[in-house]
Coordinates of C-alpha atoms in Angstrom, one line a residue:
X26 CA 105.4 -65.5 -125.7
X27 CA 107.4 -68.3 -124.1
X28 CA 105.9 -70.9 -121.7
X29 CA 108.4 -72.3 -119.2
X30 CA 107.6 -75.7 -117.8
X31 CA 109.5 -78.0 -115.5
X32 CA 108.7 -81.7 -115.2
X33 CA 110.6 -84.8 -114.0
X34 CA 110.0 -86.8 -117.2
X35 CA 109.0 -85.4 -120.6
X36 CA 107.3 -87.7 -123.1
X37 CA 107.4 -86.7 -126.8
X38 CA 104.3 -88.3 -128.5
X39 CA 100.9 -89.4 -127.4
X40 CA 100.5 -92.8 -129.1
X41 CA 100.5 -96.2 -127.4
X42 CA 104.1 -96.3 -126.3
X43 CA 104.1 -92.7 -125.0
X44 CA 100.9 -93.2 -123.1
X45 CA 102.0 -96.5 -121.5
X46 CA 105.3 -94.9 -120.4
X47 CA 103.4 -91.8 -119.0
X48 CA 101.0 -94.2 -117.2
X49 CA 103.9 -96.1 -115.6
X50 CA 105.4 -92.9 -114.4
X51 CA 102.2 -91.5 -113.0
X52 CA 101.4 -94.8 -111.2
X53 CA 104.8 -94.5 -109.6
X54 CA 104.0 -90.9 -108.4
X55 CA 106.6 -89.3 -110.8
X56 CA 105.9 -86.0 -112.4
X57 CA 105.3 -86.5 -116.1
X58 CA 104.2 -84.4 -119.1
X59 CA 103.4 -85.5 -122.6
X60 CA 103.4 -83.3 -125.7
X61 CA 102.3 -84.1 -129.2
X62 CA 102.0 -82.4 -132.5
X63 CA 98.8 -84.3 -133.3
X64 CA 95.6 -84.4 -131.3
X65 CA 96.0 -87.1 -128.7
X66 CA 92.9 -89.1 -130.0
X67 CA 94.4 -89.1 -133.5
X68 CA 97.8 -90.7 -132.8
X69 CA 99.1 -93.3 -135.3
X70 CA 98.4 -96.2 -132.9
X71 CA 94.7 -95.7 -133.5
X72 CA 95.1 -96.9 -137.2
X73 CA 96.3 -100.4 -136.2
X74 CA 93.6 -102.9 -137.1
X75 CA 94.6 -106.5 -136.7
X76 CA 95.7 -107.3 -133.2
X77 CA 98.3 -107.7 -130.6
X78 CA 100.5 -110.7 -129.9
X79 CA 101.1 -112.7 -126.7
X80 CA 101.7 -116.4 -126.2
X81 CA 98.6 -116.7 -123.9
X82 CA 97.9 -120.2 -125.1
X83 CA 94.2 -119.8 -124.6
X84 CA 93.6 -121.4 -128.0
X85 CA 96.7 -123.4 -128.7
X86 CA 98.0 -124.8 -125.4
X87 CA 101.5 -125.7 -126.7
X88 CA 102.4 -122.1 -127.4
X89 CA 105.2 -120.5 -125.3
X90 CA 107.0 -117.1 -125.3
X91 CA 110.1 -119.0 -126.5
X92 CA 108.2 -120.1 -129.6
X93 CA 107.0 -116.5 -130.1
X94 CA 110.6 -115.3 -129.8
X95 CA 111.7 -118.0 -132.3
X96 CA 109.1 -116.9 -134.9
X97 CA 110.0 -113.3 -134.4
X98 CA 113.7 -113.9 -134.9
X99 CA 113.2 -116.3 -137.9
X100 CA 111.0 -113.7 -139.7
X101 CA 113.4 -110.9 -138.9
X102 CA 115.9 -112.7 -141.1
X103 CA 118.0 -112.9 -138.0
X104 CA 118.6 -109.1 -137.8
X105 CA 116.5 -108.5 -134.7
X106 CA 118.3 -108.2 -131.4
X107 CA 117.6 -111.5 -129.5
X108 CA 117.7 -109.7 -126.2
X109 CA 115.0 -107.3 -127.2
X110 CA 112.9 -110.1 -128.7
X111 CA 113.1 -112.1 -125.5
X112 CA 112.1 -109.1 -123.3
X113 CA 109.1 -108.4 -125.5
X114 CA 107.9 -112.0 -126.0
X115 CA 108.5 -112.9 -122.3
X116 CA 106.7 -109.8 -121.1
X117 CA 103.9 -109.9 -123.5
X118 CA 101.4 -111.6 -121.3
X119 CA 101.9 -108.9 -118.6
X120 CA 101.3 -106.3 -121.3
X121 CA 97.9 -107.9 -122.1
X122 CA 97.1 -108.1 -118.4
X123 CA 97.9 -104.3 -118.1
X124 CA 95.4 -103.7 -121.0
X125 CA 92.8 -105.7 -119.2
X126 CA 93.3 -103.8 -116.1
X127 CA 92.7 -100.6 -118.0
X128 CA 89.5 -102.0 -119.5
X129 CA 90.5 -103.3 -122.9
X130 CA 87.4 -105.0 -124.5
X131 CA 89.2 -108.0 -126.1
X132 CA 87.2 -110.4 -128.2
X133 CA 86.5 -113.5 -126.1
X134 CA 85.3 -117.1 -126.5
X135 CA 82.1 -118.3 -125.0
X136 CA 83.8 -119.4 -121.8
X137 CA 85.5 -116.0 -121.3
X138 CA 88.9 -116.8 -122.6
X139 CA 90.6 -114.1 -124.7
X140 CA 90.2 -115.1 -128.4
X141 CA 93.4 -115.5 -130.4
X142 CA 93.8 -115.7 -134.1
X143 CA 96.5 -116.7 -136.5
X144 CA 98.7 -114.0 -138.2
X145 CA 101.2 -114.9 -140.9
X146 CA 104.4 -116.7 -139.9
X147 CA 103.2 -117.5 -136.4
X148 CA 103.4 -121.1 -135.4
X149 CA 100.3 -120.8 -133.1
X150 CA 97.3 -118.5 -132.6
X151 CA 98.6 -115.7 -130.4
X152 CA 97.0 -112.5 -131.7
X153 CA 94.4 -111.0 -129.4
X154 CA 92.0 -108.4 -131.0
X155 CA 89.1 -106.1 -130.7
X156 CA 87.1 -106.4 -133.9
X157 CA 89.2 -104.7 -136.7
X158 CA 89.9 -101.7 -134.6
X159 CA 92.3 -103.0 -132.0
X160 CA 94.7 -100.0 -132.1
X161 CA 91.9 -97.6 -131.7
X162 CA 90.7 -99.4 -128.6
X163 CA 94.2 -99.6 -127.2
X164 CA 94.6 -95.8 -127.7
X165 CA 91.2 -95.2 -126.1
X166 CA 91.8 -97.3 -123.0
X167 CA 95.4 -95.9 -122.5
X168 CA 94.0 -92.3 -122.8
X169 CA 91.3 -93.1 -120.3
X170 CA 93.8 -94.5 -117.8
X171 CA 96.1 -91.5 -118.4
X172 CA 93.1 -89.2 -117.7
X173 CA 92.3 -91.0 -114.5
X174 CA 95.9 -90.4 -113.4
X175 CA 95.6 -86.8 -114.4
X176 CA 98.6 -87.0 -116.8
X177 CA 99.0 -83.6 -118.5
X178 CA 99.0 -83.8 -122.2
X179 CA 99.7 -80.8 -124.4
X180 CA 98.3 -81.2 -127.9
X181 CA 99.7 -79.2 -130.9
X182 CA 103.2 -78.7 -129.4
X183 CA 105.9 -79.2 -131.9
X184 CA 109.3 -80.1 -130.5
X185 CA 112.1 -78.7 -132.6
X186 CA 115.2 -79.6 -130.5
X187 CA 116.2 -81.7 -127.5
X188 CA 118.3 -79.7 -125.0
X189 CA 121.5 -81.5 -124.3
X190 CA 124.7 -80.5 -122.4
X191 CA 127.7 -82.8 -122.0
X192 CA 125.8 -85.7 -123.5
X193 CA 123.0 -85.4 -120.9
X194 CA 119.5 -84.2 -121.8
X195 CA 117.8 -81.5 -119.8
X196 CA 114.6 -81.0 -121.7
X197 CA 113.2 -79.8 -125.1
X198 CA 112.3 -76.7 -126.9
X199 CA 109.4 -76.1 -129.4
X200 CA 106.4 -74.0 -130.4
X201 CA 102.6 -74.2 -130.4
X202 CA 101.2 -75.0 -133.8
X203 CA 98.2 -72.7 -133.3
X204 CA 99.6 -69.5 -131.9
X205 CA 103.3 -69.9 -132.4
X206 CA 104.1 -69.4 -128.7
X207 CA 107.3 -71.0 -127.6
X208 CA 107.8 -73.8 -125.1
X209 CA 110.8 -74.3 -123.0
X210 CA 110.4 -77.6 -121.1
X211 CA 113.0 -78.6 -118.5
X212 CA 113.0 -82.3 -117.7
X213 CA 115.4 -84.7 -115.9
X214 CA 114.6 -87.4 -118.5
X215 CA 113.1 -87.4 -122.0
X216 CA 111.2 -90.2 -123.7
X217 CA 111.2 -90.0 -127.5
X218 CA 108.0 -91.7 -128.8
X219 CA 107.5 -89.7 -132.0
X220 CA 107.1 -92.5 -134.6
X221 CA 108.9 -93.6 -137.7
X222 CA 109.8 -92.2 -141.1
X223 CA 107.5 -93.8 -143.7
X224 CA 106.0 -90.5 -144.8
X225 CA 109.1 -89.8 -146.9
X226 CA 107.7 -92.2 -149.6
X227 CA 105.1 -91.1 -152.1
X228 CA 102.6 -93.9 -151.1
X229 CA 102.4 -94.5 -147.4
X230 CA 99.9 -95.8 -144.9
X231 CA 100.8 -92.7 -142.7
X232 CA 98.6 -89.6 -142.8
X233 CA 100.0 -86.3 -143.8
X234 CA 102.4 -84.7 -141.4
X235 CA 103.0 -87.9 -139.2
X236 CA 105.9 -90.3 -139.3
X237 CA 108.1 -87.7 -141.0
X238 CA 111.3 -88.8 -139.3
X239 CA 111.1 -86.5 -136.3
X240 CA 112.8 -89.1 -134.0
X241 CA 115.7 -89.5 -136.5
X242 CA 116.5 -85.7 -136.5
X243 CA 115.9 -85.1 -132.8
X244 CA 118.0 -88.1 -131.8
X245 CA 121.0 -87.5 -134.1
X246 CA 121.1 -83.8 -133.3
X247 CA 121.2 -84.7 -129.6
X248 CA 124.1 -87.2 -130.1
X249 CA 122.2 -90.5 -130.4
X250 CA 122.4 -92.9 -133.3
X251 CA 120.1 -94.6 -135.8
X252 CA 119.9 -98.4 -136.4
X253 CA 118.5 -100.2 -139.4
X254 CA 117.3 -97.1 -141.2
X255 CA 117.2 -99.1 -144.6
X256 CA 114.8 -101.7 -143.2
X257 CA 111.3 -100.4 -144.0
X258 CA 108.3 -102.6 -144.4
X259 CA 106.2 -102.0 -147.6
X260 CA 102.7 -103.2 -147.2
X261 CA 101.5 -105.0 -150.4
X262 CA 98.0 -103.3 -150.7
X263 CA 97.8 -99.5 -150.5
X264 CA 95.4 -97.5 -152.5
X265 CA 96.6 -95.5 -155.5
X266 CA 93.9 -92.8 -155.2
X267 CA 92.7 -90.3 -154.4
X268 CA 96.2 -88.7 -154.4
X269 CA 95.9 -87.1 -151.0
X270 CA 95.1 -90.5 -149.6
X271 CA 97.5 -92.6 -151.7
X272 CA 98.9 -95.5 -149.7
X273 CA 95.9 -95.8 -147.4
X274 CA 95.9 -99.5 -146.4
X275 CA 93.5 -102.1 -147.6
X276 CA 93.7 -104.4 -144.5
X277 CA 95.4 -107.7 -144.9
X278 CA 92.2 -109.1 -143.6
X279 CA 90.9 -108.8 -147.1
X280 CA 93.4 -111.4 -148.3
X281 CA 92.9 -113.4 -145.1
X282 CA 89.2 -113.7 -146.0
X283 CA 89.9 -115.0 -149.5
X284 CA 90.8 -111.8 -151.5
X285 CA 92.7 -112.6 -154.8
X286 CA 95.5 -110.6 -156.4
X287 CA 95.4 -110.3 -160.2
X288 CA 97.5 -108.4 -162.6
X289 CA 96.1 -106.4 -165.6
X290 CA 96.0 -109.6 -167.7
X291 CA 93.7 -111.3 -165.1
X292 CA 96.3 -113.6 -164.0
X293 CA 96.5 -114.7 -160.4
X294 CA 100.1 -114.0 -160.2
X295 CA 101.0 -115.1 -156.7
X296 CA 101.3 -118.6 -158.2
X297 CA 104.6 -117.4 -159.7
X298 CA 106.1 -116.3 -156.4
X299 CA 104.6 -118.5 -153.6
X300 CA 102.4 -121.2 -155.1
X301 CA 101.8 -122.8 -151.7
X302 CA 100.8 -119.8 -149.7
X303 CA 99.6 -117.6 -152.6
X304 CA 98.0 -114.3 -151.3
X305 CA 98.7 -115.5 -147.7
X306 CA 102.5 -115.3 -148.1
X307 CA 104.5 -113.0 -145.9
X308 CA 104.2 -109.4 -146.3
X309 CA 107.7 -108.8 -147.8
X310 CA 107.1 -111.5 -150.4
X311 CA 103.7 -110.3 -151.5
X312 CA 104.9 -106.7 -151.8
X313 CA 107.9 -107.8 -153.9
X314 CA 105.5 -109.8 -156.2
X315 CA 103.2 -106.9 -156.7
X316 CA 106.1 -104.6 -157.5
X317 CA 107.6 -107.2 -159.9
X318 CA 104.3 -107.5 -161.8
X319 CA 104.0 -103.7 -162.1
X320 CA 107.6 -103.3 -163.3
X321 CA 107.3 -106.1 -165.8
X322 CA 104.4 -104.2 -167.5
X323 CA 101.7 -106.5 -166.3
X324 CA 100.3 -103.8 -164.0
X325 CA 97.3 -101.5 -164.4
X326 CA 97.7 -98.3 -166.5
X327 CA 98.0 -96.4 -163.3
X328 CA 100.8 -98.6 -161.8
X329 CA 98.9 -101.0 -159.6
X330 CA 97.4 -104.5 -159.4
X331 CA 93.9 -105.7 -158.6
X332 CA 92.8 -107.0 -155.2
X333 CA 89.4 -108.7 -155.7
X334 CA 87.0 -109.7 -152.9
X335 CA 83.8 -109.4 -155.1
X336 CA 83.5 -113.2 -155.3
X337 CA 83.0 -113.4 -151.5
X338 CA 79.4 -113.4 -150.2
X339 CA 78.2 -109.9 -149.5
X340 CA 77.3 -110.9 -145.9
X341 CA 81.0 -112.0 -145.3
X342 CA 82.3 -108.7 -146.6
X343 CA 79.9 -106.6 -144.4
X344 CA 80.6 -108.7 -141.4
X345 CA 84.3 -109.4 -141.6
X346 CA 85.6 -106.4 -143.7
X347 CA 83.4 -103.5 -142.7
X348 CA 86.2 -101.0 -142.4
X349 CA 87.6 -101.9 -145.8
X350 CA 84.1 -101.6 -147.3
X351 CA 83.5 -98.2 -145.7
X352 CA 87.0 -96.9 -146.5
X353 CA 86.6 -97.5 -150.3
X354 CA 83.1 -96.0 -150.4
X355 CA 84.3 -92.9 -148.7
X356 CA 87.5 -92.5 -150.7
X357 CA 86.6 -93.7 -154.1
X358 CA 82.8 -94.4 -154.1
X359 CA 83.8 -98.0 -154.9
X360 CA 81.7 -100.9 -153.9
X361 CA 84.0 -103.8 -153.1
X362 CA 81.3 -106.3 -153.2
X363 CA 81.1 -105.9 -157.0
X364 CA 84.3 -104.2 -158.1
X365 CA 88.1 -105.0 -157.5
X366 CA 90.4 -102.6 -155.8
X367 CA 93.4 -101.1 -157.4
X368 CA 96.4 -101.3 -155.1
X369 CA 100.2 -101.1 -155.0
X370 CA 102.9 -101.5 -152.3
X371 CA 103.0 -98.7 -149.7
X372 CA 105.6 -97.7 -147.1
X373 CA 104.1 -99.0 -143.9
X374 CA 106.5 -99.4 -140.9
X375 CA 109.9 -98.3 -139.9
X376 CA 111.6 -101.4 -138.5
X377 CA 114.7 -99.3 -137.8
X378 CA 114.9 -96.3 -135.6
X379 CA 116.9 -94.9 -132.7
X380 CA 119.6 -97.2 -131.3
X381 CA 118.5 -98.3 -127.8
X382 CA 119.8 -100.6 -125.1
X383 CA 117.8 -103.7 -124.6
X384 CA 117.5 -103.5 -120.8
X385 CA 116.0 -100.0 -120.6
X386 CA 115.5 -98.6 -124.2
X387 CA 118.0 -95.9 -123.3
X388 CA 120.3 -94.2 -125.9
X389 CA 123.8 -92.9 -126.0
X390 CA 122.6 -89.6 -124.4
X391 CA 122.1 -89.5 -120.7
X392 CA 118.5 -89.4 -119.7
X393 CA 117.2 -89.9 -123.3
X394 CA 115.1 -92.9 -124.1
X395 CA 113.2 -94.0 -127.3
X396 CA 110.3 -96.4 -127.6
X397 CA 107.8 -97.7 -130.1
X398 CA 108.3 -97.1 -133.8
X399 CA 110.9 -94.4 -132.9
X400 CA 113.2 -97.2 -131.5
X401 CA 114.8 -100.2 -133.2
X402 CA 115.9 -103.7 -132.5
X403 CA 112.7 -105.9 -132.4
X404 CA 111.8 -106.4 -136.0
X405 CA 114.9 -106.8 -138.1
X406 CA 114.3 -107.2 -141.8
X407 CA 110.6 -108.2 -141.6
X408 CA 108.0 -107.4 -138.9
X409 CA 105.6 -110.0 -137.6
X410 CA 102.1 -108.6 -137.7
X411 CA 100.8 -107.9 -134.1
X412 CA 104.3 -107.4 -132.6
X413 CA 104.4 -103.6 -132.9
X414 CA 101.4 -103.2 -130.6
X415 CA 102.8 -105.5 -127.9
X416 CA 106.1 -103.7 -128.1
X417 CA 104.4 -100.5 -127.1
X418 CA 103.0 -102.2 -123.9
X419 CA 106.1 -104.0 -122.9
X420 CA 108.7 -101.3 -123.5
X421 CA 106.3 -98.5 -122.6
X422 CA 106.3 -100.0 -119.0
X423 CA 110.0 -100.6 -119.0
X424 CA 111.0 -97.2 -120.2
X425 CA 108.8 -95.5 -117.7
X426 CA 110.4 -97.5 -114.9
X427 CA 113.9 -96.7 -116.2
X428 CA 113.2 -93.0 -116.7
X429 CA 111.8 -92.8 -113.1
X430 CA 114.9 -94.5 -111.7
X431 CA 117.3 -92.3 -113.7
X432 CA 115.6 -89.1 -112.6
X433 CA 115.7 -90.2 -109.0
X434 CA 119.4 -90.9 -109.2
X435 CA 120.4 -87.4 -110.4
X436 CA 122.5 -85.5 -108.0
X437 CA 122.5 -82.3 -110.1
X438 CA 120.4 -81.0 -113.0
X439 CA 122.0 -79.9 -116.2
X440 CA 121.2 -76.5 -117.7
X441 CA 122.9 -74.4 -120.4
X442 CA 122.0 -70.9 -121.6
X443 CA 124.0 -71.4 -124.7
X444 CA 122.2 -74.6 -125.7
X445 CA 118.8 -72.8 -125.1
X446 CA 119.9 -69.8 -127.2
X447 CA 120.9 -72.2 -130.0
X448 CA 117.4 -73.8 -129.9
X449 CA 115.7 -70.4 -129.9
X450 CA 117.9 -69.1 -132.7
X451 CA 117.1 -72.2 -134.8
X452 CA 113.3 -71.4 -134.8
X453 CA 114.0 -67.6 -135.2
X454 CA 116.2 -68.3 -138.2
X455 CA 113.6 -70.4 -140.0
X456 CA 110.9 -67.7 -139.4
X457 CA 113.2 -65.0 -140.6
X458 CA 113.9 -66.4 -144.0
X459 CA 112.2 -64.8 -147.0
X460 CA 113.4 -67.5 -149.4
X461 CA 112.0 -68.3 -152.8
X462 CA 111.4 -72.0 -152.1
X463 CA 108.2 -73.5 -150.7
X464 CA 108.2 -76.5 -148.4
X465 CA 105.5 -78.5 -149.9
X466 CA 107.0 -78.9 -153.4
X467 CA 110.3 -80.0 -151.7
X468 CA 108.5 -82.5 -149.6
X469 CA 106.9 -83.9 -152.7
X470 CA 110.3 -84.0 -154.5
X471 CA 111.8 -86.0 -151.6
X472 CA 108.9 -88.5 -151.6
X473 CA 109.3 -88.9 -155.4
X474 CA 113.0 -89.4 -155.0
X475 CA 112.7 -92.0 -152.3
X476 CA 110.0 -93.9 -154.2
X477 CA 112.1 -94.0 -157.3
X478 CA 115.4 -94.8 -155.8
X479 CA 114.8 -96.5 -152.4
X480 CA 111.4 -98.3 -152.8
X481 CA 110.7 -102.1 -152.7
X482 CA 113.7 -102.8 -155.0
X483 CA 116.9 -100.9 -154.9
X484 CA 120.2 -100.9 -156.8
X485 CA 123.7 -99.3 -156.5
X486 CA 123.0 -96.9 -159.4
X487 CA 119.6 -95.9 -158.1
X488 CA 120.8 -95.3 -154.5
X489 CA 123.7 -93.2 -155.7
X490 CA 121.3 -91.2 -157.9
X491 CA 119.1 -90.8 -154.9
X492 CA 121.9 -89.4 -152.8
X493 CA 122.8 -86.9 -155.6
X494 CA 119.2 -85.8 -155.8
X495 CA 118.9 -85.5 -152.0
X496 CA 121.9 -83.2 -152.0
X497 CA 120.0 -80.9 -154.4
X498 CA 116.9 -80.9 -152.2
X499 CA 119.1 -80.2 -149.1
X500 CA 120.6 -77.2 -150.9
X501 CA 117.1 -75.9 -151.8
X502 CA 116.0 -76.2 -148.3
X503 CA 118.4 -73.4 -147.3
X504 CA 116.2 -71.0 -149.3
X505 CA 112.8 -72.0 -147.9
X506 CA 110.5 -69.2 -146.9
X507 CA 108.0 -69.8 -144.0
X508 CA 104.9 -67.7 -143.7
X509 CA 102.7 -68.2 -140.7
X510 CA 99.2 -66.7 -140.9
X511 CA 96.1 -66.5 -138.8
X512 CA 95.4 -70.2 -139.5
X513 CA 98.3 -71.1 -137.4
X514 CA 102.0 -72.1 -137.7
X515 CA 101.7 -75.2 -139.8
X516 CA 104.1 -73.7 -142.4
X517 CA 106.8 -73.6 -139.7
X518 CA 106.0 -77.2 -138.7
X519 CA 106.2 -78.3 -142.4
X520 CA 109.7 -76.7 -142.5
X521 CA 110.9 -78.7 -139.6
X522 CA 109.1 -81.9 -140.9
X523 CA 111.2 -81.4 -144.1
X524 CA 114.4 -81.2 -142.1
X525 CA 113.5 -84.4 -140.3
X526 CA 112.6 -86.1 -143.5
X527 CA 116.0 -85.2 -145.1
X528 CA 117.9 -86.7 -142.2
X529 CA 115.8 -89.8 -142.3
X530 CA 116.2 -90.1 -146.2
X531 CA 119.9 -89.7 -145.9
X532 CA 120.2 -92.4 -143.2
X533 CA 118.0 -94.7 -145.3
X534 CA 119.9 -94.2 -148.5
X535 CA 123.4 -94.5 -147.1
X536 CA 122.5 -97.7 -145.1
X537 CA 120.7 -99.2 -148.1
X538 CA 123.8 -98.6 -150.2
X539 CA 125.9 -100.3 -147.6
X540 CA 123.7 -103.3 -147.4
X541 CA 124.8 -105.0 -150.6
X542 CA 122.5 -108.0 -150.3
X543 CA 118.8 -109.0 -150.4
X544 CA 117.4 -109.8 -147.0
X545 CA 113.7 -109.5 -146.0
X546 CA 112.2 -106.2 -146.9
X547 CA 115.5 -105.0 -148.4
X548 CA 115.8 -106.1 -152.0
X549 CA 118.9 -105.3 -154.1
X550 CA 118.5 -106.1 -157.8
X551 CA 122.3 -106.1 -158.1
X552 CA 122.8 -108.3 -155.1
X553 CA 119.9 -110.9 -155.2
X554 CA 121.3 -113.1 -152.4
X555 CA 121.8 -112.7 -148.7
X556 CA 125.4 -112.3 -147.4
X557 CA 126.4 -113.8 -144.1
X558 CA 128.9 -111.0 -143.6
X559 CA 126.0 -108.5 -143.6
X560 CA 124.1 -110.3 -140.9
X561 CA 124.7 -107.2 -138.8
X562 CA 122.9 -104.0 -137.9
X563 CA 124.0 -100.9 -139.7
X564 CA 124.2 -98.0 -137.3
X565 CA 124.2 -94.4 -138.6
X566 CA 125.3 -91.3 -136.6
X567 CA 125.2 -88.6 -139.3
X568 CA 126.1 -88.1 -142.9
X569 CA 128.8 -90.5 -144.1
X570 CA 129.1 -92.1 -140.6
X571 CA 128.0 -95.7 -140.8
X572 CA 129.2 -98.6 -138.6
X573 CA 128.5 -102.3 -138.6
X574 CA 127.3 -103.7 -135.2
X575 CA 127.4 -107.5 -134.5
X576 CA 124.2 -109.1 -133.4
X577 CA 124.2 -111.0 -130.1
X578 CA 123.9 -114.9 -130.3
X579 CA 120.4 -116.4 -130.2
X580 CA 119.9 -118.4 -126.9
X581 CA 119.9 -122.1 -127.5
X582 CA 116.4 -122.6 -126.1
X583 CA 115.1 -120.2 -128.8
X584 CA 117.3 -121.2 -131.6
X585 CA 116.1 -124.8 -131.3
X586 CA 112.5 -123.7 -132.1
X587 CA 113.3 -121.7 -135.2
X588 CA 111.9 -123.1 -138.4
X589 CA 110.2 -122.0 -141.6
X590 CA 106.6 -121.4 -140.8
X591 CA 103.8 -122.0 -143.3
X592 CA 101.1 -119.3 -143.5
X593 CA 98.6 -121.5 -145.3
X594 CA 95.1 -120.7 -144.1
X595 CA 96.3 -118.0 -141.8
X596 CA 95.7 -114.3 -141.7
X597 CA 98.7 -112.3 -142.6
X598 CA 98.8 -108.8 -141.0

């Protein structure tokens, strides 16, 4: 069975950036459809806990968007695009106002001002929040607004290919995860909002079957490019067990409230790496410190370190860390008020993604846009906590406006029977295989490979070994057998997830090999210093095709405000 649908703009995804774009289109009266492989209420945005940034100056009156931009560029190790940074920081207050308009229940001071708190490496308090479930509330209010506007959202639709003719998109093809029926969706413009690629590591804060690199594969197959694939943020404190939840975050709020990191010898080891800021250092530095302790043999027998909040008053833990407390009880039957937590660095956020233009988040392909964690340019080599959520609001609005204008400008609509036949044949071919290989073991092999060779610390020898191992997995993938059953077509989805992950892994390994320096999240044991010649973005367009792209100059008014920022006494998120 094949469903044929026509819409003006197709949005792939249903997280914060996808919903904000769809809302913008609907409010402009443009026909829009959103499709997602996860249930709309379960999008990755809902996991974001800490807060959303904007220089509202409700707490610190000296704050400005220029200072927010300066902090962002400084902590990006000057790899972020200054134009994208300016657009996000200058438009942040409007993004917060949009959320208020949709009914966002921000925490407020007694006089009604939006409360703001410190996050690491911010000069001022500029992070608005709703308890420790900010992302969940953002997802809820955006869904409510989309429902009011009657935006159609198709859950459990897996997009396998973007339809492109003469470098112009005209829709997408996919299948239903439950009954296997096919979807042909014609659209004048497509917005790619399908997340990042952190699931290709063994320990990750992403849930199973999300952030598998879908945007990488879809974009490159369509003729777009990937920027900064090697720049992946590893969060310092992910759980080691249970295995099916390995990498689940222990919120940075635990350290912000006074949590202490110790190695297996009982040493408070951050004194060796950042004696001034200790556990409140920036995320890339704490992750590197944890990794170093484990590699030096001072970690736990299971390969972790200890995060201890048991010295805090029980009342503080229950009031300020309720989700951490509940998570550990549910996953490990562990009472954090009495017992330390075993943690290790976990892949958390894709700072790279699809190459996009600053002004409209458009790609090299006509009518194709990317937004959110699927896109690149804002974060560089280290993401400031709270910036990812405001990016969704600012660029969600911009890309919705741009897609509407693009669709309205079209004089003709592209179509191609040959392109459609290729998309159909791709799915048919996967289903027809009776191969001896199973997808899940290959996925596990890939995650093990990336963890071993492209984790927190990398080297020339390790990356080359990773590429050799990747070629073996790619070869094995040609012999995968797919076996849908009455329970649904998840096996087919896993096969395409693996294809996406292999593309993302190759982009990451090849770019990491090229970046022969240490900068931010990217640590090379054989090149421990930063190289000025590599203060560029690495742009990948397929296997072996990697280019260096210069970074535009930073405006004087922002450059003058850039300085090293102390995080002492501040919450790092």
